[in-house]
């Protein structure tokens, strides 16, 4: 059953009868005392409200629907407020500290992320595994962009750090291989 969400639920003092009365309805005076959920009461002619009578189960269903709508409205209002606060916080984090500075409050957390991720970047860059080196490149590119947006420009060399680590590993491996090869030639056999 579909209910009018603008209607008002009225009940008798003993809660034996329920009436879902549409907005703007004019009660005729009578001997039946009914009360709504706001605590308002009225003495009405029973024949005047009989067309709006519903069962207790229907009254409960209507109340559940009203509660659901109210909770939905509250949830929507809370979500809007959180979105507004998030936007303000993002704007604050992207606003430079002063007139002569391009550094924003987000710079500190960006630098902290750099410090947290640097050991992994070094490990992946020195791993010798091209997929891990590529992952290190991606991390460094993301960190470089984040820091740049917060007013810290580290330049292109920053992003090539994993490649320089991979090159260092290759050079070291070549030197070790050359030493081994030289020892093998000089060893008695």
Short mmCIF file of N, CA and C in Angstrom, two decimals:
data_model
loop_
_atom_site.label_atom_id
_atom_site.label_comp_id
_atom_site.label_asym_id
_atom_site.label_seq_id
_atom_site.Cartn_x
_atom_site.Cartn_y
_atom_site.Cartn_z
N UNK A 1 0.84 -1.18 0.00
CA UNK A 1 0.00 0.00 0.00
C UNK A 1 0.89 1.24 0.00
N UNK A 2 0.54 2.22 -0.81
CA UNK A 2 1.28 3.47 -0.88
C UNK A 2 0.57 4.51 -0.04
N UNK A 3 1.35 5.21 0.79
CA UNK A 3 0.78 6.21 1.68
C UNK A 3 1.18 7.60 1.23
N UNK A 4 0.36 8.56 1.60
CA UNK A 4 0.67 9.96 1.38
C UNK A 4 1.69 10.36 2.45
N UNK A 5 2.90 10.70 2.01
CA UNK A 5 3.96 11.00 2.98
C UNK A 5 3.73 12.33 3.68
N UNK A 6 2.83 13.16 3.16
CA UNK A 6 2.53 14.44 3.81
C UNK A 6 1.37 14.31 4.80
N UNK A 7 0.74 13.16 4.83
CA UNK A 7 -0.40 12.96 5.72
C UNK A 7 0.07 12.93 7.17
N UNK A 8 -0.88 13.05 8.08
CA UNK A 8 -0.59 13.02 9.51
C UNK A 8 -1.29 11.82 10.13
N UNK A 9 -0.56 11.09 10.95
CA UNK A 9 -1.11 9.92 11.62
C UNK A 9 -1.75 10.35 12.94
N UNK A 10 -3.03 9.99 13.10
CA UNK A 10 -3.77 10.27 14.32
C UNK A 10 -4.22 8.93 14.90
N UNK A 11 -4.34 8.89 16.22
CA UNK A 11 -4.80 7.67 16.89
C UNK A 11 -5.72 8.04 18.05
N UNK A 12 -6.52 7.08 18.45
CA UNK A 12 -7.38 7.29 19.62
C UNK A 12 -6.52 7.18 20.87
N UNK A 13 -7.05 7.60 22.00
CA UNK A 13 -6.31 7.58 23.27
C UNK A 13 -5.86 6.17 23.64
N UNK A 14 -6.66 5.18 23.28
CA UNK A 14 -6.33 3.79 23.59
C UNK A 14 -5.52 3.11 22.49
N UNK A 15 -5.20 3.85 21.44
CA UNK A 15 -4.45 3.34 20.28
C UNK A 15 -5.13 2.12 19.65
N UNK A 16 -6.46 2.12 19.68
CA UNK A 16 -7.21 1.03 19.04
C UNK A 16 -7.56 1.36 17.60
N UNK A 17 -7.59 2.65 17.28
CA UNK A 17 -7.94 3.07 15.93
C UNK A 17 -6.91 4.06 15.44
N UNK A 18 -6.62 3.99 14.13
CA UNK A 18 -5.61 4.85 13.51
C UNK A 18 -6.22 5.52 12.28
N UNK A 19 -5.81 6.77 12.06
CA UNK A 19 -6.33 7.54 10.93
C UNK A 19 -5.15 8.26 10.27
N UNK A 20 -5.04 8.11 8.97
CA UNK A 20 -4.00 8.80 8.21
C UNK A 20 -4.69 9.92 7.44
N UNK A 21 -4.60 11.12 7.98
CA UNK A 21 -5.38 12.26 7.50
C UNK A 21 -4.52 13.12 6.56
N UNK A 22 -5.05 13.43 5.38
CA UNK A 22 -4.28 14.23 4.42
C UNK A 22 -4.09 15.66 4.92
N UNK A 23 -3.06 16.34 4.41
CA UNK A 23 -2.80 17.71 4.84
C UNK A 23 -3.95 18.64 4.43
N UNK A 24 -4.23 19.61 5.29
CA UNK A 24 -5.26 20.61 5.00
C UNK A 24 -6.69 20.14 5.25
N UNK A 25 -6.85 18.93 5.77
CA UNK A 25 -8.20 18.41 6.03
C UNK A 25 -8.81 19.14 7.23
N UNK A 26 -10.07 19.51 7.11
CA UNK A 26 -10.77 20.20 8.21
C UNK A 26 -11.64 19.19 8.96
N UNK A 27 -11.35 19.04 10.25
CA UNK A 27 -12.13 18.14 11.09
C UNK A 27 -13.47 18.79 11.43
N UNK A 28 -14.52 17.95 11.49
CA UNK A 28 -15.81 18.41 12.02
C UNK A 28 -15.82 18.08 13.50
N UNK A 29 -16.25 18.98 14.34
CA UNK A 29 -16.27 18.72 15.78
C UNK A 29 -17.17 17.54 16.13
N UNK A 30 -16.75 16.77 17.12
CA UNK A 30 -17.53 15.62 17.55
C UNK A 30 -16.99 15.05 18.85
N UNK A 31 -17.35 13.80 19.14
CA UNK A 31 -17.02 13.19 20.42
C UNK A 31 -15.82 12.27 20.43
N UNK A 32 -15.18 12.02 19.27
CA UNK A 32 -14.01 11.13 19.22
C UNK A 32 -12.74 11.96 19.43
N UNK A 33 -11.98 11.59 20.47
CA UNK A 33 -10.73 12.30 20.76
C UNK A 33 -9.59 11.54 20.08
N UNK A 34 -8.86 12.27 19.23
CA UNK A 34 -7.69 11.68 18.56
C UNK A 34 -6.48 12.57 18.80
N UNK A 35 -5.30 11.94 18.74
CA UNK A 35 -4.04 12.64 18.99
C UNK A 35 -3.06 12.27 17.88
N UNK A 36 -2.24 13.26 17.45
CA UNK A 36 -1.22 12.94 16.45
C UNK A 36 0.14 12.76 17.12
N UNK A 37 1.16 12.45 16.32
CA UNK A 37 2.49 12.18 16.87
C UNK A 37 3.18 13.42 17.45
N UNK A 38 2.67 14.60 17.11
CA UNK A 38 3.21 15.84 17.67
C UNK A 38 2.57 16.20 19.00
N UNK A 39 1.63 15.37 19.48
CA UNK A 39 0.97 15.61 20.75
C UNK A 39 -0.26 16.50 20.64
N UNK A 40 -0.62 16.90 19.44
CA UNK A 40 -1.83 17.70 19.25
C UNK A 40 -3.04 16.78 19.34
N UNK A 41 -4.13 17.29 19.91
CA UNK A 41 -5.34 16.47 19.99
C UNK A 41 -6.51 17.25 19.41
N UNK A 42 -7.52 16.48 19.03
CA UNK A 42 -8.72 17.09 18.44
C UNK A 42 -9.92 16.23 18.81
N UNK A 43 -11.06 16.87 19.01
CA UNK A 43 -12.33 16.16 19.24
C UNK A 43 -13.09 16.25 17.93
N UNK A 44 -13.22 15.10 17.26
CA UNK A 44 -13.77 15.09 15.90
C UNK A 44 -14.99 14.18 15.80
N UNK A 45 -15.76 14.42 14.75
CA UNK A 45 -16.89 13.57 14.40
C UNK A 45 -16.32 12.29 13.79
N UNK A 46 -16.64 11.14 14.36
CA UNK A 46 -16.09 9.88 13.90
C UNK A 46 -16.39 9.64 12.42
N UNK A 47 -17.58 10.04 11.95
CA UNK A 47 -17.94 9.85 10.54
C UNK A 47 -17.07 10.69 9.62
N UNK A 48 -16.53 11.78 10.17
CA UNK A 48 -15.68 12.68 9.40
C UNK A 48 -14.31 12.06 9.11
N UNK A 49 -13.79 11.19 10.01
CA UNK A 49 -12.45 10.62 9.84
C UNK A 49 -12.45 9.14 9.44
N UNK A 50 -13.59 8.50 9.44
CA UNK A 50 -13.67 7.08 9.06
C UNK A 50 -13.06 6.80 7.68
N UNK A 51 -13.22 7.68 6.69
CA UNK A 51 -12.61 7.38 5.38
C UNK A 51 -11.08 7.29 5.43
N UNK A 52 -10.47 7.80 6.50
CA UNK A 52 -9.01 7.80 6.61
C UNK A 52 -8.50 6.75 7.58
N UNK A 53 -9.38 5.88 8.06
CA UNK A 53 -8.98 4.87 9.03
C UNK A 53 -8.11 3.81 8.37
N UNK A 54 -7.05 3.42 9.10
CA UNK A 54 -6.14 2.37 8.64
C UNK A 54 -5.92 1.39 9.79
N UNK A 55 -5.34 0.24 9.47
CA UNK A 55 -5.06 -0.77 10.51
C UNK A 55 -3.78 -0.39 11.27
N UNK A 56 -3.59 -1.06 12.38
CA UNK A 56 -2.38 -0.83 13.17
C UNK A 56 -1.14 -1.18 12.35
N UNK A 57 -1.19 -2.29 11.60
CA UNK A 57 -0.05 -2.67 10.76
C UNK A 57 0.25 -1.61 9.71
N UNK A 58 -0.80 -1.05 9.12
CA UNK A 58 -0.60 0.01 8.13
C UNK A 58 0.00 1.26 8.79
N UNK A 59 -0.44 1.55 10.01
CA UNK A 59 0.10 2.69 10.74
C UNK A 59 1.59 2.49 11.02
N UNK A 60 1.96 1.28 11.39
CA UNK A 60 3.38 0.97 11.64
C UNK A 60 4.20 1.08 10.35
N UNK A 61 3.63 0.57 9.26
CA UNK A 61 4.31 0.64 7.97
C UNK A 61 4.52 2.10 7.58
N UNK A 62 3.51 2.93 7.73
CA UNK A 62 3.62 4.35 7.41
C UNK A 62 4.71 4.99 8.27
N UNK A 63 4.72 4.66 9.55
CA UNK A 63 5.72 5.23 10.47
C UNK A 63 7.13 4.80 10.05
N UNK A 64 7.29 3.54 9.64
CA UNK A 64 8.61 3.06 9.19
C UNK A 64 9.04 3.83 7.93
N UNK A 65 8.11 4.03 7.02
CA UNK A 65 8.43 4.77 5.80
C UNK A 65 8.85 6.21 6.14
N UNK A 66 8.13 6.83 7.06
CA UNK A 66 8.47 8.20 7.46
C UNK A 66 9.84 8.25 8.10
N UNK A 67 10.13 7.26 8.94
CA UNK A 67 11.43 7.20 9.59
C UNK A 67 12.52 7.01 8.54
N UNK A 68 12.29 6.13 7.57
CA UNK A 68 13.27 5.90 6.50
C UNK A 68 13.54 7.17 5.72
N UNK A 69 12.48 7.91 5.40
CA UNK A 69 12.64 9.17 4.67
C UNK A 69 13.43 10.17 5.51
N UNK A 70 13.09 10.25 6.78
CA UNK A 70 13.78 11.20 7.66
C UNK A 70 15.26 10.84 7.78
N UNK A 71 15.55 9.56 7.93
CA UNK A 71 16.95 9.13 8.03
C UNK A 71 17.69 9.41 6.72
N UNK A 72 17.01 9.20 5.60
CA UNK A 72 17.62 9.50 4.30
C UNK A 72 17.95 10.97 4.17
N UNK A 73 17.07 11.82 4.64
CA UNK A 73 17.32 13.26 4.59
C UNK A 73 18.47 13.65 5.50
N UNK A 74 18.53 13.05 6.68
CA UNK A 74 19.63 13.33 7.61
C UNK A 74 20.94 12.85 7.00
N UNK A 75 20.95 11.64 6.43
CA UNK A 75 22.16 11.09 5.82
C UNK A 75 22.63 12.00 4.69
N UNK A 76 21.70 12.46 3.88
CA UNK A 76 22.05 13.35 2.77
C UNK A 76 22.65 14.66 3.28
N UNK A 77 22.05 15.22 4.31
CA UNK A 77 22.57 16.47 4.88
C UNK A 77 23.97 16.26 5.47
N UNK A 78 24.18 15.14 6.15
CA UNK A 78 25.50 14.85 6.73
C UNK A 78 26.53 14.66 5.61
N UNK A 79 26.16 13.91 4.56
CA UNK A 79 27.08 13.71 3.43
C UNK A 79 27.45 15.03 2.78
N UNK A 80 26.49 15.92 2.62
CA UNK A 80 26.76 17.23 2.03
C UNK A 80 27.72 18.03 2.90
N UNK A 81 27.51 17.98 4.21
CA UNK A 81 28.37 18.73 5.14
C UNK A 81 29.80 18.17 5.10
N UNK A 82 29.93 16.84 5.10
CA UNK A 82 31.26 16.23 5.02
C UNK A 82 31.95 16.59 3.70
N UNK A 83 31.21 16.60 2.62
CA UNK A 83 31.78 16.97 1.32
C UNK A 83 32.26 18.42 1.35
N UNK A 84 31.48 19.29 1.98
CA UNK A 84 31.87 20.70 2.10
C UNK A 84 33.15 20.83 2.93
N UNK A 85 33.22 20.11 4.04
CA UNK A 85 34.41 20.16 4.90
C UNK A 85 35.63 19.60 4.16
N UNK A 86 35.42 18.50 3.41
CA UNK A 86 36.52 17.89 2.66
C UNK A 86 37.06 18.87 1.62
N UNK A 87 36.13 19.58 0.95
CA UNK A 87 36.53 20.57 -0.05
C UNK A 87 37.33 21.69 0.62
N UNK A 88 36.86 22.16 1.76
CA UNK A 88 37.58 23.23 2.47
C UNK A 88 38.97 22.77 2.91
N UNK A 89 39.04 21.53 3.39
CA UNK A 89 40.33 20.99 3.82
C UNK A 89 41.28 20.86 2.62
N UNK A 90 40.77 20.37 1.50
CA UNK A 90 41.59 20.26 0.30
C UNK A 90 42.07 21.63 -0.16
N UNK A 91 41.17 22.61 -0.13
CA UNK A 91 41.56 23.98 -0.52
C UNK A 91 42.64 24.51 0.42
N UNK A 92 42.47 24.27 1.71
CA UNK A 92 43.46 24.71 2.70
C UNK A 92 44.81 24.05 2.42
N UNK A 93 44.78 22.74 2.17
CA UNK A 93 46.02 22.01 1.94
C UNK A 93 46.72 22.42 0.64
N UNK A 94 45.99 23.03 -0.28
CA UNK A 94 46.57 23.45 -1.55
C UNK A 94 46.89 24.95 -1.58
N UNK A 95 46.65 25.67 -0.49
CA UNK A 95 46.90 27.11 -0.44
C UNK A 95 48.28 27.35 0.16
N UNK A 96 49.15 28.10 -0.56
CA UNK A 96 50.50 28.38 -0.03
C UNK A 96 50.45 29.09 1.32
N UNK A 97 51.51 28.88 2.10
CA UNK A 97 51.60 29.47 3.45
C UNK A 97 51.62 30.99 3.44
N UNK A 98 52.34 31.57 2.52
CA UNK A 98 52.45 33.02 2.52
C UNK A 98 52.54 33.56 1.11
N UNK A 99 52.63 34.88 1.03
CA UNK A 99 52.68 35.54 -0.28
C UNK A 99 53.91 35.15 -1.07
N UNK A 100 55.03 34.98 -0.41
CA UNK A 100 56.30 34.70 -1.09
C UNK A 100 56.63 33.21 -1.14
N UNK A 101 55.73 32.38 -0.68
CA UNK A 101 55.99 30.95 -0.63
C UNK A 101 54.97 30.20 -1.48
N UNK A 102 55.46 29.23 -2.20
CA UNK A 102 54.56 28.37 -2.96
C UNK A 102 54.30 27.07 -2.23
N UNK A 103 54.87 26.90 -1.04
CA UNK A 103 54.74 25.66 -0.27
C UNK A 103 53.40 25.67 0.47
N UNK A 104 52.66 24.57 0.32
CA UNK A 104 51.35 24.44 0.95
C UNK A 104 51.43 23.55 2.19
N UNK A 105 50.40 23.56 3.03
CA UNK A 105 50.39 22.68 4.21
C UNK A 105 50.49 21.20 3.86
N UNK A 106 50.11 20.82 2.63
CA UNK A 106 50.16 19.42 2.21
C UNK A 106 51.60 18.96 1.97
N UNK A 107 52.54 19.89 1.91
CA UNK A 107 53.94 19.54 1.64
C UNK A 107 54.50 18.61 2.72
N UNK A 108 54.17 18.86 3.97
CA UNK A 108 54.71 18.05 5.07
C UNK A 108 54.28 16.59 4.93
N UNK A 109 53.02 16.34 4.63
CA UNK A 109 52.58 14.95 4.49
C UNK A 109 53.17 14.33 3.22
N UNK A 110 53.41 15.15 2.18
CA UNK A 110 54.06 14.65 0.97
C UNK A 110 55.48 14.22 1.25
N UNK A 111 56.20 15.03 2.03
CA UNK A 111 57.57 14.66 2.40
C UNK A 111 57.59 13.42 3.29
N UNK A 112 56.63 13.32 4.17
CA UNK A 112 56.54 12.14 5.02
C UNK A 112 56.30 10.89 4.17
N UNK A 113 55.43 11.00 3.17
CA UNK A 113 55.20 9.87 2.25
C UNK A 113 56.49 9.50 1.52
N UNK A 114 57.25 10.51 1.11
CA UNK A 114 58.53 10.25 0.45
C UNK A 114 59.44 9.44 1.36
N UNK A 115 59.55 9.86 2.61
CA UNK A 115 60.42 9.14 3.57
C UNK A 115 59.93 7.72 3.82
N UNK A 116 58.61 7.53 3.86
CA UNK A 116 58.06 6.19 4.09
C UNK A 116 58.32 5.27 2.90
N UNK A 117 58.21 5.82 1.69
CA UNK A 117 58.29 4.98 0.50
C UNK A 117 59.70 4.85 -0.07
N UNK A 118 60.62 5.68 0.39
CA UNK A 118 61.98 5.66 -0.14
C UNK A 118 62.68 4.31 0.03
N UNK A 119 62.59 3.64 1.18
CA UNK A 119 63.26 2.33 1.29
C UNK A 119 62.74 1.32 0.26
N UNK A 120 61.44 1.32 0.01
CA UNK A 120 60.88 0.42 -1.00
C UNK A 120 61.33 0.77 -2.40
N UNK A 121 61.44 2.07 -2.68
CA UNK A 121 61.92 2.53 -3.99
C UNK A 121 63.36 2.07 -4.19
N UNK A 122 64.19 2.23 -3.16
CA UNK A 122 65.60 1.82 -3.25
C UNK A 122 65.67 0.31 -3.47
N UNK A 123 64.93 -0.45 -2.68
CA UNK A 123 64.94 -1.91 -2.82
C UNK A 123 64.47 -2.36 -4.20
N UNK A 124 63.39 -1.76 -4.69
CA UNK A 124 62.89 -2.13 -6.01
C UNK A 124 63.85 -1.68 -7.11
N UNK A 125 64.44 -0.50 -6.96
CA UNK A 125 65.37 0.01 -7.96
C UNK A 125 66.63 -0.84 -8.07
N UNK A 126 67.06 -1.41 -6.96
CA UNK A 126 68.27 -2.25 -6.95
C UNK A 126 67.97 -3.73 -7.18
N UNK A 127 66.72 -4.10 -7.32
CA UNK A 127 66.33 -5.50 -7.38
C UNK A 127 66.82 -6.25 -8.61
N UNK A 128 66.97 -5.56 -9.72
CA UNK A 128 67.34 -6.25 -10.96
C UNK A 128 66.12 -6.78 -11.70
N UNK A 129 64.95 -6.67 -11.11
CA UNK A 129 63.69 -7.10 -11.72
C UNK A 129 63.02 -5.88 -12.37
N UNK A 130 62.86 -5.93 -13.69
CA UNK A 130 62.36 -4.76 -14.42
C UNK A 130 60.96 -4.35 -13.96
N UNK A 131 60.12 -5.29 -13.56
CA UNK A 131 58.79 -4.94 -13.07
C UNK A 131 58.88 -4.15 -11.76
N UNK A 132 59.78 -4.56 -10.89
CA UNK A 132 59.95 -3.84 -9.62
C UNK A 132 60.56 -2.47 -9.85
N UNK A 133 61.47 -2.35 -10.80
CA UNK A 133 62.06 -1.05 -11.14
C UNK A 133 60.96 -0.14 -11.69
N UNK A 134 60.09 -0.71 -12.53
CA UNK A 134 58.97 0.06 -13.09
C UNK A 134 58.03 0.52 -11.97
N UNK A 135 57.78 -0.35 -11.00
CA UNK A 135 56.93 0.03 -9.86
C UNK A 135 57.58 1.19 -9.09
N UNK A 136 58.90 1.15 -8.94
CA UNK A 136 59.61 2.24 -8.25
C UNK A 136 59.48 3.53 -9.05
N UNK A 137 59.56 3.44 -10.38
CA UNK A 137 59.38 4.63 -11.23
C UNK A 137 58.00 5.24 -11.01
N UNK A 138 56.99 4.40 -10.97
CA UNK A 138 55.61 4.88 -10.78
C UNK A 138 55.44 5.56 -9.42
N UNK A 139 56.02 4.97 -8.40
CA UNK A 139 55.93 5.57 -7.06
C UNK A 139 56.61 6.93 -7.06
N UNK A 140 57.78 7.00 -7.65
CA UNK A 140 58.52 8.27 -7.67
C UNK A 140 57.78 9.32 -8.50
N UNK A 141 57.16 8.90 -9.59
CA UNK A 141 56.40 9.86 -10.41
C UNK A 141 55.23 10.41 -9.61
N UNK A 142 54.54 9.54 -8.90
CA UNK A 142 53.42 9.98 -8.06
C UNK A 142 53.86 10.92 -6.95
N UNK A 143 54.96 10.57 -6.29
CA UNK A 143 55.50 11.43 -5.22
C UNK A 143 55.96 12.77 -5.78
N UNK A 144 56.61 12.74 -6.94
CA UNK A 144 57.08 13.99 -7.56
C UNK A 144 55.90 14.90 -7.86
N UNK A 145 54.82 14.33 -8.42
CA UNK A 145 53.64 15.13 -8.75
C UNK A 145 52.99 15.69 -7.49
N UNK A 146 52.88 14.86 -6.47
CA UNK A 146 52.26 15.30 -5.22
C UNK A 146 53.06 16.44 -4.59
N UNK A 147 54.37 16.28 -4.56
CA UNK A 147 55.22 17.32 -3.98
C UNK A 147 55.18 18.59 -4.83
N UNK A 148 55.14 18.43 -6.14
CA UNK A 148 55.07 19.60 -7.03
C UNK A 148 53.78 20.38 -6.77
N UNK A 149 52.66 19.65 -6.60
CA UNK A 149 51.37 20.30 -6.33
C UNK A 149 51.38 21.01 -4.97
N UNK A 150 52.22 20.56 -4.06
CA UNK A 150 52.29 21.20 -2.74
C UNK A 150 53.40 22.25 -2.66
N UNK A 151 53.97 22.59 -3.83
CA UNK A 151 54.93 23.69 -3.87
C UNK A 151 56.38 23.29 -3.81
N UNK A 152 56.69 22.00 -3.88
CA UNK A 152 58.08 21.54 -3.84
C UNK A 152 58.40 20.88 -5.18
N UNK A 153 59.22 21.55 -5.98
CA UNK A 153 59.57 21.02 -7.29
C UNK A 153 60.95 20.39 -7.20
N UNK A 154 61.02 19.07 -7.32
CA UNK A 154 62.28 18.36 -7.18
C UNK A 154 62.97 18.11 -8.52
N UNK A 155 62.36 18.51 -9.62
CA UNK A 155 63.00 18.38 -10.93
C UNK A 155 62.89 16.98 -11.50
N UNK A 156 63.37 16.85 -12.74
CA UNK A 156 63.27 15.58 -13.46
C UNK A 156 64.18 14.50 -12.89
N UNK A 157 65.29 14.90 -12.29
CA UNK A 157 66.24 13.93 -11.74
C UNK A 157 65.58 13.07 -10.66
N UNK A 158 64.67 13.65 -9.95
CA UNK A 158 63.98 12.94 -8.87
C UNK A 158 63.26 11.71 -9.43
N UNK A 159 62.59 11.87 -10.54
CA UNK A 159 61.85 10.77 -11.14
C UNK A 159 62.73 9.69 -11.72
N UNK A 160 63.98 10.04 -12.06
CA UNK A 160 64.88 9.05 -12.67
C UNK A 160 65.70 8.29 -11.62
N UNK A 161 65.44 8.53 -10.36
CA UNK A 161 66.19 7.88 -9.28
C UNK A 161 66.16 6.34 -9.40
N UNK A 162 65.01 5.71 -9.65
CA UNK A 162 65.01 4.24 -9.79
C UNK A 162 65.87 3.78 -10.96
N UNK A 163 65.91 4.53 -12.07
CA UNK A 163 66.74 4.16 -13.20
C UNK A 163 68.23 4.25 -12.84
N UNK A 164 68.59 5.27 -12.07
CA UNK A 164 69.99 5.41 -11.65
C UNK A 164 70.37 4.26 -10.72
N UNK A 165 69.44 3.83 -9.86
CA UNK A 165 69.71 2.69 -8.98
C UNK A 165 69.89 1.40 -9.80
N UNK A 166 69.02 1.21 -10.80
CA UNK A 166 69.11 0.02 -11.65
C UNK A 166 70.43 0.02 -12.42
N UNK A 167 70.85 1.19 -12.91
CA UNK A 167 72.12 1.30 -13.63
C UNK A 167 73.28 1.00 -12.69
N UNK A 168 73.21 1.47 -11.46
CA UNK A 168 74.26 1.20 -10.47
C UNK A 168 74.37 -0.30 -10.23
N UNK A 169 73.26 -0.99 -10.13
CA UNK A 169 73.27 -2.44 -9.93
C UNK A 169 73.93 -3.13 -11.13
N UNK A 170 73.56 -2.73 -12.35
CA UNK A 170 74.13 -3.35 -13.55
C UNK A 170 75.65 -3.14 -13.60
N UNK A 171 76.08 -1.92 -13.30
CA UNK A 171 77.52 -1.63 -13.31
C UNK A 171 78.26 -2.46 -12.28
N UNK A 172 77.66 -2.58 -11.09
CA UNK A 172 78.28 -3.36 -10.02
C UNK A 172 78.36 -4.83 -10.42
N UNK A 173 77.29 -5.35 -11.02
CA UNK A 173 77.29 -6.75 -11.47
C UNK A 173 78.36 -6.97 -12.54
N UNK A 174 78.50 -6.00 -13.45
CA UNK A 174 79.51 -6.12 -14.51
C UNK A 174 80.91 -6.13 -13.91
N UNK A 175 81.16 -5.25 -12.93
CA UNK A 175 82.47 -5.21 -12.28
C UNK A 175 82.76 -6.52 -11.57
N UNK A 176 81.76 -7.04 -10.85
CA UNK A 176 81.96 -8.30 -10.14
C UNK A 176 82.21 -9.43 -11.13
N UNK A 177 81.50 -9.43 -12.23
CA UNK A 177 81.69 -10.47 -13.24
C UNK A 177 83.08 -10.36 -13.85
N UNK A 178 83.52 -9.13 -14.09
CA UNK A 178 84.86 -8.94 -14.66
C UNK A 178 85.93 -9.42 -13.68
N UNK A 179 85.74 -9.15 -12.38
CA UNK A 179 86.70 -9.60 -11.37
C UNK A 179 86.73 -11.13 -11.30
N UNK A 180 85.54 -11.73 -11.36
CA UNK A 180 85.48 -13.20 -11.31
C UNK A 180 86.18 -13.79 -12.54
N UNK A 181 85.91 -13.20 -13.65
CA UNK A 181 86.52 -13.70 -14.89
C UNK A 181 88.03 -13.57 -14.81
N UNK A 182 88.49 -12.46 -14.26
CA UNK A 182 89.94 -12.25 -14.12
C UNK A 182 90.55 -13.21 -13.14
N UNK A 183 89.88 -13.56 -12.08
CA UNK A 183 90.38 -14.51 -11.09
C UNK A 183 90.41 -15.91 -11.70
N UNK A 184 89.41 -16.24 -12.49
CA UNK A 184 89.35 -17.57 -13.10
C UNK A 184 90.54 -17.76 -14.03
N UNK A 185 90.95 -16.71 -14.74
CA UNK A 185 92.08 -16.82 -15.67
C UNK A 185 93.38 -16.96 -14.90
N UNK A 186 93.48 -16.33 -13.77
CA UNK A 186 94.71 -16.34 -12.99
C UNK A 186 94.79 -17.53 -12.03
N UNK A 187 93.68 -18.24 -11.83
CA UNK A 187 93.75 -19.33 -10.87
C UNK A 187 94.43 -20.55 -11.48
N UNK A 188 95.17 -21.25 -10.62
CA UNK A 188 95.86 -22.45 -11.13
C UNK A 188 94.87 -23.53 -11.48
N UNK A 189 95.05 -24.18 -12.53
CA UNK A 189 94.11 -25.18 -12.89
C UNK A 189 94.61 -26.26 -13.59
#
